């Protein structure tokens, strides 16, 4: 006898909704109440953000204060401060281009076609050089602008990207040193990693910005901005090193043995066998670390840099727009959201891509 | 080059000792394997058979005695060891294929980066050996998409792509479902008939009978018995060997 198993017919959309939310009278009541609350909140929000909001600067702050809704005029009037900080008004197009350069560099290095040593080095070298020349000027007829005047989104992006560019390779080195067979190397590395991790980021930034110049000869100290980036990269690498190490521990021992048995050298085993698998294991935690680092860039304000959050404070902080801080913060939150959300979507894409042929 | 005492010997082991901490894993092992010879090593678990063949390509370091492989003595010279590993293929119990590469890439990577062969040549070689282990159609798949028997045959092809002079098999069928053991053993029998020098740790006594020139029985880190298969299976001298054989062949 042959058994024929027929799948029950798939329920329609309406039927599915009824089953999920209106199966019993109580459930129906709860669903309706929730729906009403959601509709109310959404309507309030839209009313504030769109219907009763003021979008033009023509009426000035007074028109805003009279209106019931959001005052987006503050953004229209002050967006340049938020995005570019204290950068000279006439030169702000350079800061905008520099932002574009950093974003393009990041996007390019996220594309698998650029994952060869030479291409990635070219992208990063060109990207950072372009950023530096555009921001600092002093050549090609661009007026000189010192690092102390950099600010806003351009500074936030620069600090984040350079932190990762320096911190990530450093993290891999630290993770490899920590699994060294020589106890004095692995222990020392462990001590450094745990030491850095047990300090608050703020104290590290402060040390690098303010204390380090006293300990270093003048020519070595460099500008405060680069010292702060180094400090933040060190902090990033200590956390990321542990993430990478965790990923390495997830690679079975047999993998390295098989590579050894084929005659591969240490660096071939690390580069071709161990790291690709370790990074796949470590990907979710790595994306997490990137997101955290992006948001932690706001801490540089304590050593005197006007990154985007501090520029936002400055945007509403002067007299006439003092009441419109919610709108400014909402705008900055939106900018953060765009970057962080793209980062996590990219992480999800990578996970899908790497899980091809998953065991 | 090849010194006089080991001329013609693929592997020459003299008074080998190996400790894990205070545990004496290998005791005074002496073994010489000629080129083209097929050796089957068997024995109860924990008897040191895997440890012994892992010493031959220095996945384990020995603590006493001498190991000479293809005329080169194994010592702390890293260049020597990488040189020997190029010439000695190994197949593991758990396959150890690289999961992030396709079957073809698994077979091409070592010839390309270790032997510096051009990509086209490495690919041609890889396809030839995949043909030989009878899975050419799986070349573009990932190891995780194959059955255990298929994976182990890929692992054999991967080792052969380095064109080794000696093959080590460390319990190649122990992790396989029964119906897949035959397909792996068939490949090994073919390889043996082509004259490859092989040292196999295995409990497949039928395979030992068919291809082995000598069967070695180990227990407690020692070589207890060493004989051609006919003699080994019919008239072994040692009590421990007899007991082991009755357990392996008994049912």
XYZ file of C-alpha atoms in Angstrom:
610
model
C 0.000 0.000 0.000
C 1.212 3.456 -0.778
C 0.477 6.152 1.713
C -0.319 9.566 0.370
C 0.247 12.421 2.766
C -1.382 15.665 1.759
C -0.285 18.904 3.438
C -3.215 20.847 4.916
C -4.126 23.817 2.729
C -2.186 26.943 3.724
C -4.435 29.399 5.527
C -5.209 32.683 3.767
C -3.890 36.017 5.060
C -7.160 36.950 6.798
C -7.574 33.491 8.295
C -3.996 33.651 9.576
C -4.612 37.046 11.212
C -7.790 35.765 12.835
C -6.019 32.738 14.241
C -3.079 34.716 15.590
C -4.855 37.729 17.109
C -8.600 37.078 17.397
C -8.859 33.420 18.378
C -10.808 34.074 21.633
C -12.867 37.068 22.772
C -10.211 38.035 25.360
C -7.471 37.825 22.761
C -9.547 39.951 20.396
C -10.050 42.581 23.116
C -6.308 42.712 23.944
C -5.447 42.946 20.250
C -7.859 45.854 19.777
C -6.535 47.720 22.817
C -2.926 47.284 21.638
C -3.892 48.432 18.181
C -5.547 51.549 19.604
C -2.469 52.411 21.697
C -0.169 51.966 18.709
C -2.375 54.103 16.508
C -2.497 56.821 19.157
C 1.293 56.915 19.600
C 1.880 56.879 15.856
C -0.597 59.708 15.314
C 0.989 61.807 18.098
C 4.421 61.218 16.662
C 3.437 62.043 13.095
C 1.546 65.093 14.247
C 4.597 66.347 16.115
C 7.189 65.416 13.502
C 5.261 66.255 10.311
C 1.783 67.795 10.429
C 2.317 70.538 13.033
C 6.053 70.899 12.454
C 7.851 73.963 11.122
C 10.313 73.277 8.333
C 11.410 76.676 7.062
C 13.703 79.202 8.662
C 11.708 82.164 7.320
C 9.849 82.801 10.591
C 12.938 82.361 12.740
C 12.843 80.796 16.180
C 9.696 82.720 17.087
C 7.548 80.944 14.492
C 8.792 77.646 15.890
C 7.935 78.426 19.464
C 4.417 79.371 18.406
C 3.876 76.066 16.598
C 2.733 72.928 18.421
C 4.954 70.504 16.518
C 8.624 69.936 15.951
C 10.929 72.765 15.027
C 12.954 71.400 12.127
C 14.004 74.968 11.304
C 16.860 74.517 13.757
C 18.294 71.826 11.508
C 17.819 73.962 8.420
C 19.546 76.855 10.160
C 22.311 74.944 11.910
C 23.045 71.790 9.921
C 26.448 73.065 8.948
C 27.585 73.258 12.563
C 26.253 69.774 13.237
C 27.997 68.240 10.246
C 31.190 70.255 10.135
C 31.732 71.651 13.656
C 34.127 74.548 13.880
C 35.527 73.992 10.390
C 35.839 77.379 8.577
C 32.572 78.212 6.799
C 34.151 78.945 3.405
C 35.987 75.587 3.391
C 33.184 73.312 4.570
C 32.789 71.787 1.117
C 36.170 70.166 1.796
C 34.860 68.598 4.969
C 31.831 67.303 3.062
C 34.040 65.795 0.372
C 36.231 64.249 3.076
C 33.134 62.572 4.554
C 32.297 61.216 1.131
C 35.874 59.941 0.762
C 35.689 58.042 4.063
C 32.273 56.583 3.284
C 33.338 55.511 -0.206
C 36.510 53.966 1.213
C 34.484 52.025 3.790
C 31.917 50.852 1.257
C 34.619 49.757 -1.194
C 36.484 47.794 1.442
C 33.237 46.006 2.313
C 32.938 44.602 -1.227
C 34.470 41.118 -1.584
C 36.068 42.049 -4.920
C 38.438 44.367 -3.018
C 39.607 41.738 -0.531
C 43.081 41.250 -1.895
C 46.074 42.697 -0.112
C 46.987 45.149 -2.853
C 43.484 46.429 -3.574
C 42.553 46.938 0.060
C 45.832 48.726 0.725
C 45.204 50.938 -2.310
C 41.658 51.795 -1.193
C 42.702 52.573 2.357
C 45.833 54.452 1.389
C 44.012 56.593 -1.169
C 40.997 57.136 1.101
C 42.912 58.294 4.155
C 45.336 60.387 2.092
C 42.420 62.091 0.335
C 40.722 62.752 3.658
C 43.891 64.156 5.173
C 44.703 66.449 2.236
C 41.120 67.710 1.986
C 40.772 68.370 5.689
C 44.188 69.758 6.460
C 44.913 71.628 3.221
C 48.092 73.664 2.970
C 48.749 72.154 -0.474
C 47.190 72.485 -3.953
C 45.974 75.976 -3.085
C 43.770 74.699 -0.235
C 44.055 76.966 2.839
C 45.509 75.266 5.924
C 43.033 74.098 8.587
C 44.495 72.670 11.797
C 43.168 69.485 13.448
C 41.761 71.514 16.358
C 39.208 73.009 13.950
C 38.027 69.659 12.555
C 34.667 68.571 13.795
C 31.183 67.197 13.305
C 30.410 64.175 11.175
C 33.746 64.365 9.348
C 35.621 63.984 12.629
C 33.368 61.214 13.941
C 33.825 59.191 10.755
C 37.567 59.761 10.681
C 38.079 58.687 14.281
C 35.920 55.609 13.810
C 37.525 54.464 10.560
C 41.118 55.022 11.679
C 40.409 53.344 15.007
C 39.270 50.253 13.145
C 42.037 50.385 10.536
C 44.720 50.468 13.228
C 42.875 48.472 15.869
C 41.850 45.487 13.773
C 45.293 44.326 12.575
C 46.597 45.030 16.067
C 43.832 42.848 17.500
C 44.817 39.953 15.222
C 48.480 40.316 16.266
C 47.514 40.355 19.939
C 45.265 37.317 19.510
C 48.064 35.391 17.746
C 50.617 36.390 20.379
C 48.262 35.321 23.133
C 48.108 31.787 21.751
C 51.889 31.613 21.383
C 53.518 28.457 22.702
C 56.113 30.509 24.550
C 54.609 31.180 27.965
C 56.326 34.519 28.512
C 54.899 35.886 25.266
C 51.363 34.619 25.803
C 51.309 35.751 29.427
C 52.647 39.217 28.678
C 50.108 39.658 25.885
C 47.347 38.452 28.181
C 48.443 40.985 30.771
C 48.374 43.824 28.237
C 44.931 42.845 26.931
C 43.420 42.434 30.373
C 45.111 45.624 31.558
C 43.666 47.725 28.753
C 40.260 46.111 29.105
C 40.095 46.853 32.804
C 40.543 50.605 32.222
C 37.671 52.878 31.238
C 37.954 54.269 27.690
C 37.703 57.822 28.999
C 40.791 57.412 31.163
C 42.728 55.967 28.224
C 41.697 58.834 25.953
C 42.619 61.331 28.666
C 45.993 59.706 29.215
C 46.840 59.700 25.522
C 45.606 63.252 24.974
C 46.898 65.003 28.053
C 49.451 62.909 29.946
C 51.379 61.286 27.110
C 52.892 64.543 25.744
C 54.760 64.998 29.036
C 56.290 61.546 28.741
C 57.286 61.800 25.078
C 59.816 64.038 23.384
C 58.206 66.879 21.426
C 58.818 65.367 17.974
C 57.179 62.090 18.913
C 54.034 63.449 20.491
C 52.245 64.476 17.278
C 48.898 66.200 17.268
C 46.424 65.434 20.023
C 43.981 63.994 17.472
C 46.365 61.214 16.427
C 47.235 60.344 19.995
C 43.538 60.070 20.795
C 43.014 57.830 17.754
C 45.909 55.616 18.910
C 44.398 55.358 22.384
C 41.013 54.449 21.010
C 42.585 51.920 18.608
C 44.421 50.300 21.534
C 41.180 50.014 23.459
C 39.389 48.593 20.416
C 42.148 46.070 19.773
C 42.125 44.726 23.335
C 38.445 43.834 23.064
C 38.653 42.694 19.460
C 41.685 40.494 20.262
C 39.591 38.478 22.687
C 36.830 38.189 20.086
C 39.321 36.917 17.508
C 40.822 34.517 20.036
C 37.359 33.157 20.779
C 36.879 32.633 17.053
C 40.197 30.785 16.844
C 39.249 28.489 19.686
C 36.185 27.486 17.700
C 38.359 26.112 14.885
C 38.988 22.381 15.463
C 42.583 21.415 16.166
C 42.510 19.038 13.206
C 42.369 21.982 10.812
C 45.813 23.194 11.745
C 47.154 19.636 11.799
C 45.848 19.017 8.288
C 47.499 22.237 7.115
C 50.757 21.222 8.818
C 50.625 17.777 7.285
C 50.387 19.418 3.860
C 53.620 21.288 4.559
C 52.138 24.772 4.988
C 54.267 27.285 6.864
C 53.086 29.069 10.011
C 51.875 32.168 8.157
C 50.172 30.096 5.458
C 48.331 28.134 8.131
C 47.303 31.320 9.925
C 46.335 33.252 6.802
C 44.622 30.551 4.754
C 43.206 28.113 7.273
C 42.929 29.491 10.800
C 41.958 33.155 10.373
C 39.294 32.729 7.655
C 37.481 30.210 9.842
C 38.098 32.134 13.058
C 36.736 35.349 11.552
C 33.638 33.514 10.414
C 33.068 32.314 13.981
C 33.806 35.752 15.374
C 31.697 37.748 12.928
C 28.605 38.517 15.059
C 30.712 39.677 18.002
C 32.977 41.649 15.649
C 30.086 43.602 14.136
C 28.924 44.273 17.675
C 32.342 45.661 18.558
C 32.331 47.922 15.481
C 28.923 49.302 16.419
C 30.047 49.980 19.984
C 33.210 51.681 18.742
C 31.223 53.916 16.406
C 29.112 55.139 19.257
C 32.060 55.477 21.618
C 33.640 58.064 19.306
C 31.384 60.551 21.091
C 33.666 60.272 24.137
C 36.428 62.294 22.451
C 34.499 65.391 23.428
C 36.057 65.173 26.889
C 39.509 65.841 25.470
C 38.218 68.786 23.486
C 37.092 67.501 20.102
C 33.811 68.558 18.549
C 32.580 65.324 17.051
C 29.004 65.161 15.883
C 27.302 64.967 19.273
C 29.293 67.893 20.680
C 28.668 69.890 17.496
C 24.968 69.203 18.030
C 25.187 70.672 21.525
C 26.816 73.739 20.033
C 24.095 73.962 17.371
C 21.261 74.519 19.825
C 23.345 75.874 22.651
C 23.572 79.429 21.414
C 20.756 81.690 22.471
C 17.913 81.687 20.009
C 17.546 77.928 19.334
C 18.029 76.852 22.934
C 14.534 75.328 23.146
C 14.987 73.049 20.095
C 17.333 70.430 21.544
C 14.958 67.500 20.981
C 14.946 68.137 17.239
C 18.743 68.418 17.114
C 19.193 65.161 19.031
C 16.607 63.443 16.839
C 18.573 64.539 13.780
C 21.865 63.267 15.225
C 20.191 60.034 16.289
C 19.041 59.605 12.705
C 22.609 60.029 11.430
C 23.912 57.478 13.966
C 21.093 55.150 13.014
C 21.883 55.308 9.305
C 25.512 54.349 9.883
C 25.009 51.745 12.593
C 22.050 50.144 10.850
C 23.997 49.837 7.582
C 26.812 48.247 9.572
C 24.554 45.599 11.076
C 22.861 44.913 7.737
C 26.298 44.435 6.222
C 27.120 42.031 9.059
C 23.995 40.023 8.262
C 24.972 39.927 4.576
C 28.462 38.680 5.484
C 27.037 35.956 7.700
C 24.816 34.721 4.885
C 27.696 34.830 2.448
C 30.074 32.984 4.762
C 27.609 30.323 5.794
C 27.760 28.868 2.264
C 28.735 25.241 2.762
C 28.388 25.493 6.527
C 29.000 22.210 8.303
C 71.022 12.868 0.765
C 70.046 9.370 1.721
C 72.486 7.978 4.215
C 73.796 4.423 3.890
C 72.028 2.924 6.874
C 68.617 3.932 5.589
C 69.182 3.560 1.884
C 66.005 2.313 0.280
C 64.118 2.896 3.526
C 61.248 5.350 3.365
C 60.984 5.468 7.130
C 63.557 4.331 9.644
C 62.701 4.492 13.328
C 65.285 3.628 15.963
C 64.683 3.304 19.722
C 61.821 5.822 19.615
C 60.522 7.051 22.971
C 57.670 9.451 23.562
C 56.250 10.806 26.802
C 53.153 12.839 27.599
C 54.239 14.312 30.906
C 55.045 11.244 32.940
C 53.004 8.899 30.728
C 55.252 6.725 28.605
C 53.310 6.703 25.315
C 55.864 4.982 23.069
C 58.521 2.595 24.336
C 61.609 1.809 22.351
C 59.959 1.532 18.944
C 62.068 0.141 16.096
C 60.608 0.033 12.634
C 61.931 0.243 9.120
C 59.649 0.695 6.117
C 61.037 0.170 2.633
C 59.881 2.194 -0.351
C 56.769 0.643 -1.822
C 55.990 -1.312 1.324
C 52.493 -1.349 2.829
C 52.339 -1.556 6.607
C 49.168 -2.009 8.649
C 49.363 -1.014 12.310
C 46.706 -2.295 14.695
C 46.185 -2.592 18.397
C 43.772 -1.648 21.174
C 42.903 2.010 21.703
C 45.548 3.879 23.672
C 48.269 1.546 22.463
C 50.214 4.365 20.786
C 49.629 3.482 17.122
C 48.313 6.941 16.179
C 51.023 8.622 18.193
C 53.637 6.612 16.333
C 52.527 7.566 12.847
C 51.993 11.164 13.937
C 55.652 11.193 14.944
C 56.593 10.338 11.359
C 55.489 13.750 10.070
C 56.165 15.371 13.411
C 52.632 16.270 14.384
C 53.994 14.837 17.622
C 57.562 15.413 18.776
C 59.499 12.420 20.004
C 61.611 12.541 23.152
C 64.180 9.881 22.420
C 65.608 7.860 19.557
C 65.895 8.734 15.885
C 63.361 9.033 13.088
C 64.645 9.246 9.532
C 62.063 9.912 6.829
C 63.053 9.764 3.163
C 66.671 10.171 4.145
C 66.186 13.224 6.392
C 66.384 12.959 10.144
C 63.595 14.707 12.090
C 64.924 17.273 14.512
C 64.166 20.865 15.463
C 65.096 22.145 12.016
C 61.802 23.639 10.814
C 62.908 23.741 7.174
C 63.560 19.996 7.237
C 60.173 19.288 8.746
C 58.255 21.344 6.185
C 60.290 19.605 3.492
C 59.330 16.173 4.809
C 55.679 17.091 5.266
C 55.564 18.054 1.576
C 56.579 14.499 0.696
C 54.439 12.699 3.279
C 50.686 12.728 2.798
C 48.361 12.150 5.723
C 44.719 11.126 5.995
C 42.968 11.689 9.324
C 40.180 9.890 11.127
C 37.976 13.004 11.039
C 38.935 14.022 7.485
C 39.919 17.585 8.524
C 38.909 19.064 5.193
C 38.934 22.863 5.116
C 35.241 23.750 5.453
C 35.550 27.261 3.997
C 36.887 26.000 0.661
C 35.291 23.952 -2.086
C 36.435 20.404 -2.714
C 38.529 21.613 -5.642
C 40.128 24.415 -3.587
C 40.894 21.935 -0.817
C 42.897 19.936 -3.341
C 44.563 22.934 -4.994
C 45.654 25.079 -2.082
C 48.698 23.148 -0.886
C 50.178 22.490 -4.354
C 49.724 26.185 -5.134
C 51.061 27.812 -1.976
C 53.480 25.119 -0.782
C 54.794 23.710 -4.056
C 54.203 27.017 -5.929
C 52.488 25.294 -8.839
C 50.582 27.531 -11.254
C 46.813 27.553 -10.761
C 46.004 25.792 -14.040
C 48.408 22.964 -13.291
C 47.127 22.597 -9.720
C 43.559 22.464 -10.980
C 44.373 19.826 -13.599
C 46.116 17.710 -10.955
C 43.245 18.142 -8.521
C 40.671 17.092 -11.116
C 42.762 14.074 -12.042
C 42.910 12.853 -8.441
C 39.239 13.604 -7.800
C 38.565 11.415 -10.825
C 40.770 8.766 -9.291
C 38.836 8.747 -5.995
C 35.642 8.690 -8.085
C 34.037 11.998 -7.131
C 34.903 14.397 -9.971
C 31.303 15.649 -10.010
C 31.575 17.033 -6.463
C 34.428 19.431 -7.241
C 32.492 22.646 -6.730
C 30.707 21.563 -3.555
C 31.776 22.386 -0.014
C 32.897 19.561 2.313
C 29.841 20.067 4.544
C 27.626 19.055 1.631
C 29.251 15.621 1.216
C 28.803 12.322 3.021
C 31.523 11.031 5.326
C 32.814 8.548 2.789
C 32.960 11.215 0.097
C 34.773 13.590 2.445
C 37.365 10.982 3.281
C 37.964 10.310 -0.414
C 38.422 14.047 -0.970
C 40.919 14.011 1.912
C 42.847 11.232 0.170
C 42.781 13.187 -3.104
C 43.954 16.314 -1.269
C 46.944 14.450 0.125
C 47.731 12.851 -3.252
C 47.689 16.244 -5.017
C 50.970 17.032 -3.261
C 52.332 13.949 -5.046
C 53.794 12.500 -1.858
C 56.254 9.615 -1.718
C 54.670 8.160 1.416
C 51.109 8.113 2.723
C 50.071 7.879 6.368
C 46.515 6.810 7.219
C 45.350 7.416 10.782
C 42.232 5.272 11.252
C 40.709 6.515 7.997
C 37.499 4.502 8.288
C 36.836 4.671 12.039
C 34.515 7.682 11.813
C 32.516 6.344 8.884
C 29.136 4.668 8.686
C 29.572 0.971 7.769
C 28.215 1.347 4.229
C 30.815 3.997 3.437
C 33.857 2.100 4.639
C 34.100 0.023 1.463
C 34.303 3.014 -0.880
C 37.240 4.426 1.075
C 39.009 1.067 1.353
C 38.595 0.522 -2.404
C 40.464 3.750 -3.074
C 43.199 2.697 -0.646
C 43.518 -0.725 -2.293
C 43.904 0.894 -5.708
C 46.542 3.212 -4.311
C 48.412 0.259 -2.812
C 48.322 -1.643 -6.094
C 50.028 1.318 -7.781
C 53.019 0.948 -5.514
C 52.514 3.775 -3.030
C 54.388 3.408 0.254
C 51.689 3.282 2.919
C 51.511 3.101 6.685
C 47.925 2.533 7.807
C 46.568 2.517 11.321
C 43.338 0.577 10.936
C 41.209 -2.175 12.387
C 40.073 -3.320 8.942
C 41.612 -6.771 9.040
C 40.258 -7.694 5.603
C 42.169 -4.750 4.181
C 45.286 -5.827 6.076
C 45.031 -9.313 4.627
C 44.630 -8.005 1.089
C 47.289 -5.319 0.851
C 49.675 -5.402 3.784
C 53.246 -6.600 3.381
C 53.571 -6.585 7.152
C 51.106 -6.221 10.003
C 52.273 -4.630 13.229
C 50.502 -5.118 16.517
C 51.057 -2.536 19.251
C 50.059 -2.592 22.908
C 50.983 -0.263 25.774
C 53.268 1.796 23.541
C 55.302 -1.160 22.302
C 55.481 -3.142 19.100
C 54.418 -6.570 20.292
C 54.247 -8.461 17.039
C 55.378 -7.851 13.497
C 54.664 -10.365 10.733
C 53.390 -10.824 7.174
C 49.565 -11.021 7.218
C 49.315 -14.786 6.583
C 51.525 -15.555 9.537
C 50.014 -12.750 11.645
C 46.480 -14.034 11.340
C 47.169 -17.750 11.524
C 50.072 -18.236 13.893
C 50.816 -15.181 15.983
C 53.136 -15.884 18.825
C 51.971 -13.389 21.419
C 49.082 -13.918 23.824
C 47.981 -10.258 23.672
C 47.856 -10.364 19.881
C 45.763 -13.498 19.931
C 43.347 -11.948 22.392
C 43.061 -8.767 20.284
C 42.487 -10.735 17.093
C 39.776 -12.825 18.695
C 38.030 -9.587 19.713
C 38.339 -7.968 16.285
C 37.599 -11.030 14.199
C 35.393 -12.822 16.701
C 32.008 -11.774 15.370
